[in-house]
Amino acid sequence: MAEVKAKIVKQANAAEASIDASTQEMILRAQQLGVETVFDRAVTMKPCAIGMQGICCKNCAMGPCRLPLPKDGIQGEDTRKGLCGATANTICARNFIRMIAGGAAAHSDHGRNVAITFLAAAKGEVDDYKIKDPIKLRAIAPYYGVATTVEEDGVVKDRDIQEIAIAVGEIAVAEWGKPTGSLHMIKRAPQPLQDKWAEQGVIPRNVDREIVEIMHRTHMGVDQDYKNLMKQGTRASLADGWGGSMIGTDLQDVMFGTPSPLQAEADLGVLKDDHVNIIVHGHEPLLSEMIVAAAQSQELIDYSKEKGAKGIQLAGICCTANEVLQRHGVPPAGTFLQQELAIITGACDAMVVDVQCIFQNLANVAKCFHTKLITTHPIAKMEQPNVLHIEFDEHHAMEDAIRIVKIAIDNYENRGSEVMIPRHKSSQIAGFGVESIQYHLGGSFRGDYFTLNDNIINGRIRGIAGVVGCNNARTKHNDEHIRIIKELIKNDVIVLTTGCSAIAAGMHGLCTPESAAVHCGPGLAEVCETVGIPPVLHLGSCVDNSRILLAATEVVKAGGLGNDICDLPAAGSAPEWMSEKAISIGQYFVASGVYTVFGYHMPVEGAPVFKDYLYNEMENMYGGKWDCEPDPIKHAHLMIAHIDKKRKELGIDTARDRVLMDMADRQALGME
Ligand code: BF8
């Protein structure tokens, strides 16, 4: 092991830091080796109390202006103001929507890169990307305003797939900057929801414009009305969920394949001491797809054997993990907070990173081991000399991937003696999506959401929860995710999960059909057993939260549960959120009609009026609203109480006979 430069100021208590046996073991291992991790830094550095409450304004050089709440709360008029006169509500709303801008930008730029590569693939300008799922392309083309048939001599024929791909690609790329009109994907939402958005004036025009406008409005001395600021925040968040993210998911599926259920493992124990271990970490699957193909090639497997290994073990961290898991069964090695620990195993021969959620400290940790840390994205470099930058380019994607895999193989022989891979890993079934839920719950013959709706109406399934998002070193790693999910499924609420929450669920064995008998209430257990699905369905990465929006829309369309997403017995949760992307996701869920509960804290406590706007008034506008509850059991029961309230409003609060709508009813609601 190379000389350790970092000195651990205060050591984290491993048992208090995480519920995972693997994580606890590796925290102790890191401390034994003198390698500092995020868990130790979280003990040393405390968050700023004013910043946490959202009431520090640093948008001009007269500040930062800090507006702490008076000790005895606000009595009478709130007279707090910054140098320019900005109130706590204005400052808090500005900070909040700047987080939305950051999150929407990250998701949407990912989507843009996918769309650009998709168009190049459609035009035949790149060799390594193809249209892998023409069925999905035909299915989505109409949403992009692209015809899938042509009429020739009075005969209607299927349009050439490449022609469709080019047309979809051109329209998709234009969504980021078209001068007029509004985003095409908005039309995929239930009509009543589209009507609400129109009434509130929040239909996104193009993706980039909504993000730029947030930066303008929050510049010193522009928008000073917290409601008007939030209007723009909502519009930008919709440009993320129903725009950049949705396009990203669509086109990734078309290029790389639409996920379908598959078996895999999860946790740090997926690394192998006799294999070349390569970890892909970050978000965009453009490169990781190529690395999967390279690592599976016989030529490189043989090369790894020549170098003394038994083969190549690919694994993932963060949402790249979810992307390659969903489509190839590549196991996730861990969540966001386990990224340093993967290197500390001493068995990671290369960690390949692109964008988002990548600790700068990885370079310091990699210095202590033999791991080659490789950055690949032009917008995300590290300044440290031990970090290799191999800039990925879609025009020579496979060449880049082969080069990277070879570097990892060549590095295998440099492993030190300090290898310690935790034994822990779990099995999981991942790879769910709108299409596979349809297939599994409706069957290949009916192929629809009727069965799911039927089971919600008859009460076997009490409701649907989306549990998503990050880890946060300020909370006990994975504890909130797992306790909330277990409490929900115990109460017959089926869980759809993405992001690091999904990785956590997989690591804790909740994504298997067998877990239903152990953890679920009798109704959900019966459904899972009959249909053969896990009670926790892994829907992919954070960009794939768009799949949850579309699944909810399919449930509305199937009928019997109201006319809009806000009518459904459903709720959302981000128990351990930390990223700006989570705030953007939260807001587009709220604006799509979902009661959305965050754990840890919300950065709005310092502006009670603005907080009330998010937590209460927003429901009158969109049918969804924010809430926050750090206690996992109370958190789950807030969601369950909301689900029960919706069941009561729908008149299905007591088990009753099937009351599904027929085609005429659905047409009357404008859903066909
Ligand atoms: O986009 S859940 S920690 S990895 S931000 Fe990051 Fe949060 Fe994980 Fe994926 Ni999402």
PDB file of C-alpha atoms in Angstrom, residues 214-340:
ATOM      1  CA  ILE A 214     -34.084  30.013 -13.057  1.00  0.00           C
ATOM      2  CA  MET A 215     -30.558  31.442 -13.054  1.00  0.00           C
ATOM      3  CA  HIS A 216     -31.889  34.753 -14.366  1.00  0.00           C
ATOM      4  CA  ARG A 217     -34.806  34.993 -11.975  1.00  0.00           C
ATOM      5  CA  THR A 218     -32.616  34.206  -8.979  1.00  0.00           C
ATOM      6  CA  HIS A 219     -29.946  36.727  -9.940  1.00  0.00           C
ATOM      7  CA  MET A 220     -29.761  39.656  -7.541  1.00  0.00           C
ATOM      8  CA  GLY A 221     -32.764  41.925  -7.891  1.00  0.00           C
ATOM      9  CA  VAL A 222     -34.985  39.951 -10.263  1.00  0.00           C
ATOM     10  CA  ASP A 223     -37.892  37.752  -9.108  1.00  0.00           C
ATOM     11  CA  GLN A 224     -38.914  38.650  -5.553  1.00  0.00           C
ATOM     12  CA  ASP A 225     -42.137  36.679  -5.235  1.00  0.00           C
ATOM     13  CA  TYR A 226     -41.657  33.211  -3.764  1.00  0.00           C
ATOM     14  CA  LYS A 227     -44.730  31.893  -5.582  1.00  0.00           C
ATOM     15  CA  ASN A 228     -43.538  33.176  -8.933  1.00  0.00           C
ATOM     16  CA  LEU A 229     -40.080  31.758  -8.258  1.00  0.00           C
ATOM     17  CA  MET A 230     -41.629  28.368  -7.474  1.00  0.00           C
ATOM     18  CA  LYS A 231     -43.673  28.546 -10.654  1.00  0.00           C
ATOM     19  CA  GLN A 232     -40.415  28.591 -12.600  1.00  0.00           C
ATOM     20  CA  GLY A 233     -38.956  25.900 -10.345  1.00  0.00           C
ATOM     21  CA  THR A 234     -41.940  23.719 -11.171  1.00  0.00           C
ATOM     22  CA  ARG A 235     -41.621  24.371 -14.892  1.00  0.00           C
ATOM     23  CA  ALA A 236     -37.916  23.428 -14.853  1.00  0.00           C
ATOM     24  CA  SER A 237     -38.583  20.299 -12.788  1.00  0.00           C
ATOM     25  CA  LEU A 238     -41.228  19.200 -15.308  1.00  0.00           C
ATOM     26  CA  ALA A 239     -38.676  19.830 -18.068  1.00  0.00           C
ATOM     27  CA  ASP A 240     -36.549  17.293 -16.209  1.00  0.00           C
ATOM     28  CA  GLY A 241     -39.039  14.522 -15.345  1.00  0.00           C
ATOM     29  CA  TRP A 242     -41.317  14.821 -18.360  1.00  0.00           C
ATOM     30  CA  GLY A 243     -38.500  16.088 -20.597  1.00  0.00           C
ATOM     31  CA  GLY A 244     -34.770  15.467 -20.383  1.00  0.00           C
ATOM     32  CA  SER A 245     -34.997  12.416 -18.123  1.00  0.00           C
ATOM     33  CA  MET A 246     -37.862  10.830 -20.034  1.00  0.00           C
ATOM     34  CA  ILE A 247     -36.131  11.312 -23.380  1.00  0.00           C
ATOM     35  CA  GLY A 248     -32.923   9.911 -21.876  1.00  0.00           C
ATOM     36  CA  THR A 249     -34.701   6.773 -20.643  1.00  0.00           C
ATOM     37  CA  ASP A 250     -36.599   6.298 -23.917  1.00  0.00           C
ATOM     38  CA  LEU A 251     -33.593   6.573 -26.173  1.00  0.00           C
ATOM     39  CA  GLN A 252     -31.313   4.521 -23.920  1.00  0.00           C
ATOM     40  CA  ASP A 253     -33.896   1.743 -24.072  1.00  0.00           C
ATOM     41  CA  VAL A 254     -34.051   1.965 -27.860  1.00  0.00           C
ATOM     42  CA  MET A 255     -30.243   1.935 -28.202  1.00  0.00           C
ATOM     43  CA  PHE A 256     -29.307  -0.478 -25.435  1.00  0.00           C
ATOM     44  CA  GLY A 257     -32.479  -2.508 -24.951  1.00  0.00           C
ATOM     45  CA  THR A 258     -35.557  -2.077 -22.782  1.00  0.00           C
ATOM     46  CA  PRO A 259     -34.921  -3.780 -19.426  1.00  0.00           C
ATOM     47  CA  SER A 260     -36.718  -6.968 -18.563  1.00  0.00           C
ATOM     48  CA  PRO A 261     -36.454  -8.902 -15.307  1.00  0.00           C
ATOM     49  CA  LEU A 262     -33.161 -10.650 -14.702  1.00  0.00           C
ATOM     50  CA  GLN A 263     -31.242 -12.097 -11.804  1.00  0.00           C
ATOM     51  CA  ALA A 264     -28.154 -10.503 -10.320  1.00  0.00           C
ATOM     52  CA  GLU A 265     -26.298  -9.944  -7.067  1.00  0.00           C
ATOM     53  CA  ALA A 266     -25.555  -6.810  -5.063  1.00  0.00           C
ATOM     54  CA  ASP A 267     -23.090  -5.497  -2.441  1.00  0.00           C
ATOM     55  CA  LEU A 268     -19.316  -5.241  -2.127  1.00  0.00           C
ATOM     56  CA  GLY A 269     -19.108  -9.028  -1.971  1.00  0.00           C
ATOM     57  CA  VAL A 270     -19.632  -9.182  -5.741  1.00  0.00           C
ATOM     58  CA  LEU A 271     -15.951  -8.270  -6.210  1.00  0.00           C
ATOM     59  CA  LYS A 272     -13.711 -11.301  -6.701  1.00  0.00           C
ATOM     60  CA  ASP A 273     -10.174 -11.684  -5.464  1.00  0.00           C
ATOM     61  CA  ASP A 274      -9.137 -13.849  -8.415  1.00  0.00           C
ATOM     62  CA  HIS A 275     -10.690 -11.683 -11.132  1.00  0.00           C
ATOM     63  CA  VAL A 276      -9.838  -8.323 -12.622  1.00  0.00           C
ATOM     64  CA  ASN A 277     -12.380  -6.057 -10.916  1.00  0.00           C
ATOM     65  CA  ILE A 278     -13.579  -3.031 -12.829  1.00  0.00           C
ATOM     66  CA  ILE A 279     -16.086  -0.646 -11.291  1.00  0.00           C
ATOM     67  CA  VAL A 280     -18.134   1.714 -13.440  1.00  0.00           C
ATOM     68  CA  HIS A 281     -19.408   4.671 -11.453  1.00  0.00           C
ATOM     69  CA  GLY A 282     -21.470   7.684 -12.393  1.00  0.00           C
ATOM     70  CA  HIS A 283     -24.527   8.032 -14.561  1.00  0.00           C
ATOM     71  CA  GLU A 284     -24.427   8.069 -18.344  1.00  0.00           C
ATOM     72  CA  PRO A 285     -24.517   4.562 -19.823  1.00  0.00           C
ATOM     73  CA  LEU A 286     -22.983   5.573 -23.166  1.00  0.00           C
ATOM     74  CA  LEU A 287     -19.508   4.451 -22.109  1.00  0.00           C
ATOM     75  CA  SER A 288     -20.450   1.797 -19.562  1.00  0.00           C
ATOM     76  CA  GLU A 289     -22.469  -0.061 -22.227  1.00  0.00           C
ATOM     77  CA  MET A 290     -19.273  -0.306 -24.254  1.00  0.00           C
ATOM     78  CA  ILE A 291     -17.264  -1.389 -21.224  1.00  0.00           C
ATOM     79  CA  VAL A 292     -19.762  -4.198 -20.601  1.00  0.00           C
ATOM     80  CA  ALA A 293     -19.317  -5.364 -24.197  1.00  0.00           C
ATOM     81  CA  ALA A 294     -15.518  -5.103 -23.984  1.00  0.00           C
ATOM     82  CA  ALA A 295     -15.321  -6.901 -20.630  1.00  0.00           C
ATOM     83  CA  GLN A 296     -17.464  -9.740 -22.010  1.00  0.00           C
ATOM     84  CA  SER A 297     -15.359 -10.157 -25.158  1.00  0.00           C
ATOM     85  CA  GLN A 298     -13.463 -13.433 -25.331  1.00  0.00           C
ATOM     86  CA  GLU A 299     -10.350 -11.597 -26.433  1.00  0.00           C
ATOM     87  CA  LEU A 300     -10.170  -9.516 -23.255  1.00  0.00           C
ATOM     88  CA  ILE A 301     -11.224 -12.394 -21.007  1.00  0.00           C
ATOM     89  CA  ASP A 302      -8.337 -14.397 -22.516  1.00  0.00           C
ATOM     90  CA  TYR A 303      -6.023 -11.448 -22.006  1.00  0.00           C
ATOM     91  CA  SER A 304      -7.032 -11.269 -18.328  1.00  0.00           C
ATOM     92  CA  LYS A 305      -6.169 -14.983 -18.008  1.00  0.00           C
ATOM     93  CA  GLU A 306      -2.781 -14.392 -19.601  1.00  0.00           C
ATOM     94  CA  LYS A 307      -2.205 -11.876 -16.832  1.00  0.00           C
ATOM     95  CA  GLY A 308      -3.006 -14.418 -14.135  1.00  0.00           C
ATOM     96  CA  ALA A 309      -6.661 -13.629 -13.401  1.00  0.00           C
ATOM     97  CA  LYS A 310      -9.577 -16.030 -13.799  1.00  0.00           C
ATOM     98  CA  GLY A 311     -11.617 -13.490 -15.741  1.00  0.00           C
ATOM     99  CA  ILE A 312     -13.107 -10.015 -15.499  1.00  0.00           C
ATOM    100  CA  GLN A 313     -15.654  -8.985 -12.884  1.00  0.00           C
ATOM    101  CA  LEU A 314     -17.505  -5.832 -13.766  1.00  0.00           C
ATOM    102  CA  ALA A 315     -19.530  -4.089 -11.074  1.00  0.00           C
ATOM    103  CA  GLY A 316     -21.187  -0.721 -10.621  1.00  0.00           C
ATOM    104  CA  ILE A 317     -21.641   2.097  -8.142  1.00  0.00           C
ATOM    105  CA  CYS A 318     -24.444   4.680  -8.185  1.00  0.00           C
ATOM    106  CA  CYS A 319     -26.756   5.021 -11.174  1.00  0.00           C
ATOM    107  CA  THR A 320     -24.327   3.652 -13.748  1.00  0.00           C
ATOM    108  CA  ALA A 321     -24.648   0.499 -11.674  1.00  0.00           C
ATOM    109  CA  ASN A 322     -28.399   0.605 -12.162  1.00  0.00           C
ATOM    110  CA  GLU A 323     -28.108   1.160 -15.912  1.00  0.00           C
ATOM    111  CA  VAL A 324     -25.841  -1.842 -16.487  1.00  0.00           C
ATOM    112  CA  LEU A 325     -27.723  -3.946 -13.947  1.00  0.00           C
ATOM    113  CA  GLN A 326     -31.079  -3.334 -15.618  1.00  0.00           C
ATOM    114  CA  ARG A 327     -29.893  -4.308 -19.080  1.00  0.00           C
ATOM    115  CA  HIS A 328     -27.061  -6.806 -18.479  1.00  0.00           C
ATOM    116  CA  GLY A 329     -27.312  -8.103 -14.929  1.00  0.00           C
ATOM    117  CA  VAL A 330     -23.980  -6.479 -13.973  1.00  0.00           C
ATOM    118  CA  PRO A 331     -24.072  -6.442 -10.159  1.00  0.00           C
ATOM    119  CA  PRO A 332     -23.982  -3.199  -8.189  1.00  0.00           C
ATOM    120  CA  ALA A 333     -21.067  -3.177  -5.733  1.00  0.00           C
ATOM    121  CA  GLY A 334     -22.806  -0.552  -3.664  1.00  0.00           C
ATOM    122  CA  THR A 335     -24.512   2.759  -3.245  1.00  0.00           C
ATOM    123  CA  PHE A 336     -23.212   6.324  -3.293  1.00  0.00           C
ATOM    124  CA  LEU A 337     -21.670   6.086   0.183  1.00  0.00           C
ATOM    125  CA  GLN A 338     -19.762   2.908  -0.643  1.00  0.00           C
ATOM    126  CA  GLN A 339     -17.674   4.367  -3.483  1.00  0.00           C
ATOM    127  CA  GLU A 340     -14.535   4.911  -1.383  1.00  0.00           C
TER     128      GLU A 340
END
